[in-house]
GROMACS .gro file of C-alpha atoms in nm:
model
  323
    1MET     CA    1  -0.509   1.356  -1.211
    2LEU     CA    2  -0.356   1.058  -1.118
    3ARG     CA    3  -0.415   0.793  -1.354
    4SER     CA    4  -0.508   1.025  -1.686
    5VAL     CA    5  -0.210   0.887  -1.805
    6ALA     CA    6  -0.188   0.578  -2.026
    7ALA     CA    7  -0.478   0.320  -1.882
    8SER     CA    8  -0.743   0.318  -1.691
    9GLY     CA    9  -0.732   0.057  -1.388
   10ALA     CA   10  -1.026  -0.078  -1.483
   11ALA     CA   11  -0.855  -0.202  -1.763
   12ALA     CA   12  -0.648  -0.429  -1.579
   13ALA     CA   13  -0.936  -0.660  -1.490
   14SER     CA   14  -1.047  -0.874  -1.811
   15ALA     CA   15  -1.406  -0.878  -1.973
   16SER     CA   16  -1.464  -1.197  -1.797
   17ALA     CA   17  -1.307  -1.055  -1.452
   18LEU     CA   18  -1.584  -0.771  -1.495
   19HIS     CA   19  -1.863  -0.999  -1.452
   20ASP     CA   20  -1.757  -1.102  -1.120
   21PHE     CA   21  -1.818  -0.758  -0.977
   22GLY     CA   22  -2.222  -0.833  -1.040
   23PRO     CA   23  -2.360  -0.500  -1.022
   24LEU     CA   24  -2.029  -0.311  -0.928
   25ALA     CA   25  -1.879  -0.393  -1.310
   26PRO     CA   26  -1.999  -0.075  -1.447
   27TYR     CA   27  -1.777   0.119  -1.166
   28VAL     CA   28  -1.483  -0.138  -1.147
   29GLY     CA   29  -1.509  -0.075  -1.525
   30ARG     CA   30  -1.542   0.270  -1.527
   31PRO     CA   31  -1.230   0.443  -1.685
   32ASN     CA   32  -0.981   0.611  -1.404
   33THR     CA   33  -1.197   0.423  -1.145
   34THR     CA   34  -0.958   0.329  -0.879
   35ASP     CA   35  -1.165   0.215  -0.595
   36VAL     CA   36  -1.511   0.090  -0.536
   37PHE     CA   37  -1.720   0.096  -0.184
   38VAL     CA   38  -2.009  -0.034  -0.140
   39ASN     CA   39  -2.169   0.027   0.257
   40GLY     CA   40  -2.480  -0.149   0.248
   41ALA     CA   41  -2.651  -0.292  -0.014
   42HIS     CA   42  -2.800   0.088  -0.144
   43ASN     CA   43  -2.542   0.276  -0.090
   44VAL     CA   44  -2.214   0.254  -0.322
   45TRP     CA   45  -1.912   0.545  -0.361
   46ILE     CA   46  -1.622   0.524  -0.631
   47ASP     CA   47  -1.310   0.725  -0.660
   48ARG     CA   48  -1.191   0.837  -1.010
   49GLY     CA   49  -0.836   1.051  -0.896
   50GLY     CA   50  -1.026   1.306  -0.782
   51GLY     CA   51  -1.194   1.212  -0.457
   52LEU     CA   52  -1.531   1.027  -0.346
   53GLU     CA   53  -1.813   1.047  -0.546
   54PRO     CA   54  -2.195   0.879  -0.436
   55VAL     CA   55  -2.351   0.637  -0.654
   56GLY     CA   56  -2.620   0.621  -0.462
   57ASP     CA   57  -2.837   0.256  -0.494
   58VAL     CA   58  -2.722  -0.001  -0.807
   59GLY     CA   59  -3.060  -0.235  -0.702
   60MET     CA   60  -2.897  -0.457  -0.505
   61THR     CA   61  -3.106  -0.664  -0.237
   62GLU     CA   62  -2.902  -0.732   0.168
   63ALA     CA   63  -2.882  -1.127   0.071
   64ASP     CA   64  -2.730  -1.014  -0.287
   65LEU     CA   65  -2.403  -0.793  -0.204
   66ARG     CA   66  -2.369  -1.081   0.066
   67ALA     CA   67  -2.363  -1.291  -0.180
   68LEU     CA   68  -2.133  -1.100  -0.364
   69ALA     CA   69  -1.930  -1.034  -0.157
   70VAL     CA   70  -1.855  -1.416  -0.053
   71ARG     CA   71  -1.816  -1.505  -0.418
   72LEU     CA   72  -1.505  -1.229  -0.420
   73ILE     CA   73  -1.389  -1.362  -0.157
   74SER     CA   74  -1.403  -1.713  -0.297
   75LEU     CA   75  -1.248  -1.589  -0.601
   76GLY     CA   76  -0.920  -1.536  -0.403
   77GLY     CA   77  -0.941  -1.856  -0.235
   78ARG     CA   78  -1.089  -1.715   0.092
   79HIS     CA   79  -1.336  -1.843   0.313
   80ILE     CA   80  -1.566  -1.535   0.489
   81ASP     CA   81  -1.868  -1.635   0.747
   82GLU     CA   82  -1.964  -1.532   1.047
   83ALA     CA   83  -1.684  -1.718   1.211
   84THR     CA   84  -1.457  -1.517   0.963
   85PRO     CA   85  -1.607  -1.156   0.876
   86CYS     CA   86  -1.348  -0.990   0.777
   87VAL     CA   87  -1.191  -1.121   0.482
   88ASP     CA   88  -0.915  -0.909   0.251
   89VAL     CA   89  -0.802  -1.073  -0.073
   90ARG     CA   90  -0.618  -1.009  -0.466
   91LEU     CA   91  -0.814  -1.095  -0.735
   92THR     CA   92  -0.711  -1.121  -1.129
   93GLY     CA   93  -0.536  -0.852  -1.238
   94GLY     CA   94  -0.393  -0.723  -0.873
   95VAL     CA   95  -0.758  -0.669  -0.772
   96ARG     CA   96  -0.805  -0.617  -0.418
   97VAL     CA   97  -1.084  -0.685  -0.207
   98HIS     CA   98  -1.176  -0.645   0.176
   99ALA     CA   99  -1.460  -0.794   0.309
  100VAL     CA  100  -1.651  -0.719   0.605
  101LEU     CA  101  -2.040  -0.936   0.726
  102PRO     CA  102  -2.267  -0.793   1.007
  103PRO     CA  103  -2.275  -0.778   1.316
  104ILE     CA  104  -1.932  -0.645   1.238
  105SER     CA  105  -2.101  -0.427   1.011
  106ALA     CA  106  -2.370  -0.180   1.126
  107ASN     CA  107  -2.463  -0.122   0.825
  108GLY     CA  108  -2.469  -0.422   0.611
  109THR     CA  109  -2.152  -0.652   0.385
  110LEU     CA  110  -1.922  -0.370   0.357
  111LEU     CA  111  -1.731  -0.402   0.030
  112SER     CA  112  -1.355  -0.212  -0.053
  113ILE     CA  113  -1.269  -0.274  -0.377
  114ARG     CA  114  -0.923  -0.155  -0.497
  115VAL     CA  115  -0.875  -0.128  -0.819
  116PRO     CA  116  -0.467  -0.112  -1.039
  117SER     CA  117  -0.380   0.040  -1.293
  118ARG     CA  118  -0.355  -0.178  -1.606
  119GLU     CA  119   0.055  -0.068  -1.570
  120PRO     CA  120   0.229   0.083  -1.304
  121PHE     CA  121   0.284   0.408  -1.302
  122GLY     CA  122   0.624   0.608  -1.324
  123LEU     CA  123   0.788   0.930  -1.174
  124ALA     CA  124   0.709   1.076  -1.559
  125GLU     CA  125   0.403   0.967  -1.516
  126LEU     CA  126   0.365   1.148  -1.210
  127ASP     CA  127   0.548   1.432  -1.253
  128PHE     CA  128   0.328   1.529  -1.517
  129ALA     CA  129  -0.046   1.475  -1.295
  130GLY     CA  130   0.164   1.733  -1.074
  131PHE     CA  131   0.264   1.508  -0.803
  132PHE     CA  132   0.527   1.661  -0.807
  133ASN     CA  133   0.409   2.051  -0.744
  134ASP     CA  134   0.558   2.030  -0.348
  135VAL     CA  135   0.866   1.922  -0.365
  136PRO     CA  136   1.064   1.845  -0.668
  137ARG     CA  137   1.132   1.495  -0.881
  138GLU     CA  138   1.533   1.572  -0.952
  139ARG     CA  139   1.530   1.532  -0.513
  140ILE     CA  140   1.333   1.222  -0.541
  141GLN     CA  141   1.529   1.068  -0.835
  142SER     CA  142   1.875   1.218  -0.619
  143LEU     CA  143   1.711   1.016  -0.329
  144ILE     CA  144   1.744   0.632  -0.583
  145ASP     CA  145   2.081   0.712  -0.726
  146ARG     CA  146   2.224   0.777  -0.454
  147ARG     CA  147   2.069   0.429  -0.242
  148GLU     CA  148   1.883   0.610   0.056
  149ASN     CA  149   1.655   0.390   0.231
  150VAL     CA  150   1.297   0.604   0.235
  151LEU     CA  151   0.961   0.509   0.407
  152ILE     CA  152   0.698   0.689   0.221
  153SER     CA  153   0.438   0.791   0.503
  154GLY     CA  154   0.079   0.901   0.424
  155ALA     CA  155  -0.295   0.816   0.506
  156SER     CA  156  -0.535   0.554   0.336
  157GLY     CA  157  -0.527   0.594  -0.059
  158ALA     CA  158  -0.305   0.913  -0.077
  159GLY     CA  159  -0.109   0.765  -0.274
  160LYS     CA  160   0.148   0.552  -0.154
  161THR     CA  161   0.172   0.255  -0.307
  162THR     CA  162   0.148   0.395  -0.622
  163PHE     CA  163   0.457   0.645  -0.576
  164LEU     CA  164   0.622   0.335  -0.403
  165GLY     CA  165   0.637   0.152  -0.725
  166ALA     CA  166   0.695   0.482  -0.970
  167PHE     CA  167   0.983   0.494  -0.719
  168LEU     CA  168   1.132   0.131  -0.761
  169ALA     CA  169   1.100   0.130  -1.124
  170ALA     CA  170   1.327   0.403  -1.176
  171ALA     CA  171   1.637   0.209  -0.990
  172SER     CA  172   1.888   0.044  -1.230
  173PRO     CA  173   1.784  -0.169  -1.397
  174THR     CA  174   2.119  -0.425  -1.256
  175GLU     CA  175   1.936  -0.377  -0.949
  176ARG     CA  176   1.798  -0.721  -0.745
  177ILE     CA  177   1.394  -0.589  -0.618
  178VAL     CA  178   1.275  -0.735  -0.322
  179ALA     CA  179   0.958  -0.697  -0.171
  180ILE     CA  180   0.765  -0.819   0.077
  181GLU     CA  181   0.384  -0.711   0.128
  182ASP     CA  182   0.067  -0.831   0.352
  183VAL     CA  183  -0.160  -0.833  -0.023
  184ALA     CA  184   0.057  -0.823  -0.341
  185GLU     CA  185  -0.031  -0.474  -0.436
  186LEU     CA  186   0.293  -0.335  -0.594
  187ARG     CA  187   0.285  -0.253  -0.942
  188VAL     CA  188   0.658  -0.199  -1.064
  189GLY     CA  189   0.769  -0.128  -1.413
  190HIS     CA  190   1.130  -0.317  -1.317
  191PRO     CA  191   1.292  -0.633  -1.476
  192HIS     CA  192   1.409  -0.710  -1.172
  193PHE     CA  193   1.168  -0.711  -0.975
  194VAL     CA  194   0.962  -1.012  -0.755
  195SER     CA  195   0.737  -0.977  -0.459
  196LEU     CA  196   0.661  -1.259  -0.213
  197GLU     CA  197   0.350  -1.223  -0.027
  198ALA     CA  198   0.187  -1.301   0.328
  199ARG     CA  199   0.029  -1.573   0.356
  200GLN     CA  200  -0.229  -1.698   0.675
  201ALA     CA  201  -0.217  -2.004   0.837
  202ASN     CA  202  -0.515  -2.238   0.736
  203LEU     CA  203  -0.802  -2.306   0.990
  204GLU     CA  204  -0.559  -2.656   1.162
  205GLY     CA  205  -0.327  -2.336   1.244
  206ALA     CA  206  -0.083  -2.421   0.946
  207GLY     CA  207   0.081  -2.308   0.687
  208GLY     CA  208   0.083  -1.906   0.801
  209TYR     CA  209   0.380  -1.688   0.649
  210GLY     CA  210   0.345  -1.357   0.785
  211LEU     CA  211   0.601  -1.022   0.693
  212PRO     CA  212   0.911  -1.110   0.931
  213THR     CA  213   0.904  -1.415   0.843
  214LEU     CA  214   0.884  -1.317   0.465
  215VAL     CA  215   1.119  -1.018   0.550
  216ARG     CA  216   1.400  -1.301   0.708
  217GLU     CA  217   1.311  -1.538   0.393
  218ALA     CA  218   1.401  -1.231   0.150
  219LEU     CA  219   1.774  -1.165   0.289
  220ARG     CA  220   1.845  -1.470   0.173
  221MET     CA  221   1.823  -1.381  -0.201
  222ARG     CA  222   1.985  -1.152  -0.194
  223PRO     CA  223   1.824  -0.854  -0.232
  224ASP     CA  224   2.007  -0.490  -0.402
  225ARG     CA  225   1.683  -0.320  -0.301
  226LEU     CA  226   1.486  -0.460  -0.010
  227VAL     CA  227   1.127  -0.352  -0.015
  228VAL     CA  228   0.821  -0.346   0.275
  229GLY     CA  229   0.504  -0.282   0.097
  230GLU     CA  230   0.359  -0.157   0.425
  231CYS     CA  231   0.545  -0.191   0.787
  232ARG     CA  232   0.241  -0.232   1.040
  233GLY     CA  233   0.322  -0.472   1.315
  234ALA     CA  234   0.668  -0.629   1.405
  235GLU     CA  235   0.825  -0.637   1.139
  236ILE     CA  236   0.959  -0.338   1.210
  237ARG     CA  237   1.214  -0.483   1.363
  238GLU     CA  238   1.352  -0.710   1.072
  239LEU     CA  239   1.315  -0.402   0.843
  240LEU     CA  240   1.509  -0.230   1.054
  241SER     CA  241   1.762  -0.451   1.138
  242ALA     CA  242   1.815  -0.512   0.725
  243LEU     CA  243   1.867  -0.180   0.660
  244ASN     CA  244   2.142  -0.089   0.888
  245THR     CA  245   2.346  -0.426   0.761
  246GLY     CA  246   2.439  -0.231   0.471
  247HIS     CA  247   2.127  -0.358   0.261
  248ASP     CA  248   2.103   0.044   0.119
  249GLY     CA  249   1.869   0.140  -0.128
  250GLY     CA  250   1.551   0.004   0.025
  251ALA     CA  251   1.114   0.124   0.081
  252GLY     CA  252   0.887   0.093   0.287
  253THR     CA  253   0.530   0.248   0.408
  254LEU     CA  254   0.366   0.365   0.645
  255HIS     CA  255   0.025   0.519   0.777
  256ALA     CA  256   0.064   0.817   0.897
  257ASN     CA  257  -0.164   1.099   0.853
  258SER     CA  258   0.135   1.423   0.851
  259LEU     CA  259   0.479   1.404   0.891
  260ARG     CA  260   0.507   1.544   1.239
  261ASP     CA  261   0.315   1.186   1.361
  262VAL     CA  262   0.564   0.953   1.183
  263PRO     CA  263   0.816   0.920   1.531
  264SER     CA  264   0.489   0.837   1.708
  265ARG     CA  265   0.373   0.544   1.464
  266LEU     CA  266   0.736   0.402   1.443
  267GLU     CA  267   0.751   0.389   1.780
  268ALA     CA  268   0.445   0.259   1.869
  269LEU     CA  269   0.551  -0.005   1.569
  270GLY     CA  270   0.882  -0.023   1.738
  271ALA     CA  271   0.619  -0.170   2.081
  272LEU     CA  272   0.494  -0.465   1.856
  273ALA     CA  273   0.850  -0.621   1.762
  274GLY     CA  274   0.989  -0.569   2.173
  275LEU     CA  275   1.203  -0.220   2.082
  276ASP     CA  276   1.143   0.125   2.335
  277ALA     CA  277   1.156   0.367   2.204
  278SER     CA  278   1.509   0.525   2.212
  279ALA     CA  279   1.620   0.214   2.064
  280ILE     CA  280   1.325   0.185   1.786
  281ALA     CA  281   1.500   0.614   1.702
  282ARG     CA  282   1.808   0.523   1.698
  283GLN     CA  283   1.759   0.188   1.481
  284ALA     CA  284   1.554   0.424   1.246
  285VAL     CA  285   1.814   0.718   1.299
  286SER     CA  286   2.034   0.505   1.143
  287ALA     CA  287   1.865   0.304   0.889
  288ILE     CA  288   1.648   0.584   0.683
  289GLY     CA  289   1.754   0.816   0.506
  290ALA     CA  290   1.469   1.004   0.397
  291VAL     CA  291   1.079   1.040   0.502
  292LEU     CA  292   0.797   1.131   0.182
  293HIS     CA  293   0.484   1.228   0.287
  294VAL     CA  294   0.168   1.151   0.051
  295ASP     CA  295  -0.111   1.361   0.091
  296ARG     CA  296  -0.431   1.447  -0.112
  297VAL     CA  297  -0.461   1.827  -0.160
  298ASP     CA  298  -0.808   1.905  -0.289
  299GLY     CA  299  -0.862   1.527  -0.411
  300ARG     CA  300  -0.585   1.480  -0.560
  301ARG     CA  301  -0.253   1.268  -0.447
  302ARG     CA  302   0.047   1.463  -0.436
  303LEU     CA  303   0.389   1.440  -0.264
  304THR     CA  304   0.418   1.737   0.026
  305HIS     CA  305   0.694   1.637   0.265
  306LEU     CA  306   1.031   1.524   0.250
  307GLY     CA  307   1.215   1.507   0.580
  308ARG     CA  308   1.437   1.306   0.781
  309LEU     CA  309   1.449   1.119   1.111
  310GLU     CA  310   1.653   1.266   1.435
  311LEU     CA  311   1.734   1.249   1.789
  312ASP     CA  312   1.626   1.481   2.022
  313ALA     CA  313   1.857   1.525   2.333
  314ASN     CA  314   1.684   1.252   2.530
  315ASP     CA  315   1.750   0.998   2.244
  316ARG     CA  316   1.392   1.030   2.157
  317LEU     CA  317   1.244   1.007   1.779
  318THR     CA  318   1.161   1.337   1.542
  319ILE     CA  319   1.150   1.452   1.211
  320ALA     CA  320   1.315   1.730   1.080
  321GLU     CA  321   1.137   1.888   0.733
  322ILE     CA  322   1.380   1.879   0.438
  323GLU     CA  323   1.324   2.279   0.281
   0.00000   0.00000   0.00000
């Protein structure tokens, strides 16, 4: 089990921080917990690394759950109400909370709580947990040593961020790693790792810093490795441009259901950045040395495929699996 090594994710939060979760505290604090999901007041689920487990009713009313959501979002420095019914925050200890209020949610208030590990995983811990059963760990270490730019793909909850943190931790301790994240989640056991976190604009529309802006700022910080925690929009243009101008050893993650879906996802993101399919294809093939796809196999997180981006005869992006 990915989280059976070292301390549990729940221990990342102190006892006082756990108290803030009210009736959910025993589940957020349960050993090996990676996620807690609340689908309305009477429907709670947890994930301890082996797939979702139902908890059921924890004694909350809808009013209790809404008040809990408002309190947690407030602790993260933001506000949630009918005018802003969907909010994502990071709490003390790196716990990430996403809340959705009715009427956007038809099932009552929704909470998605992501609990990080106390200590970041390394490649050795992932190997011990069976993460590299399909793709040998040595091949990944070779990519790190050669300073290949990599893209880690996978579905939500497949382990992309955990793997990226372990990947970066294996880089030379003399290298400076600068990461850009929408919500800071990366935990990297490396002596020279810094992270920039995006910020939404205030109620007056001022003060916002999006990922494309932060990528440009990161380039001024002389990174040896440039990392985008998740490529989900126009920042793909800045990332690929940076990786094509001498910034090797970089990395990013991408939501994709399978390895073969990666080219179409990149094309879609390129369109958001004003790049046509041919332009994004040429940029991606030149910038990215390998695509690492992670998935859940029988409930366990695994690195399942290693691929390489290629151009077809029509300059469209394709991907070939590396055996």
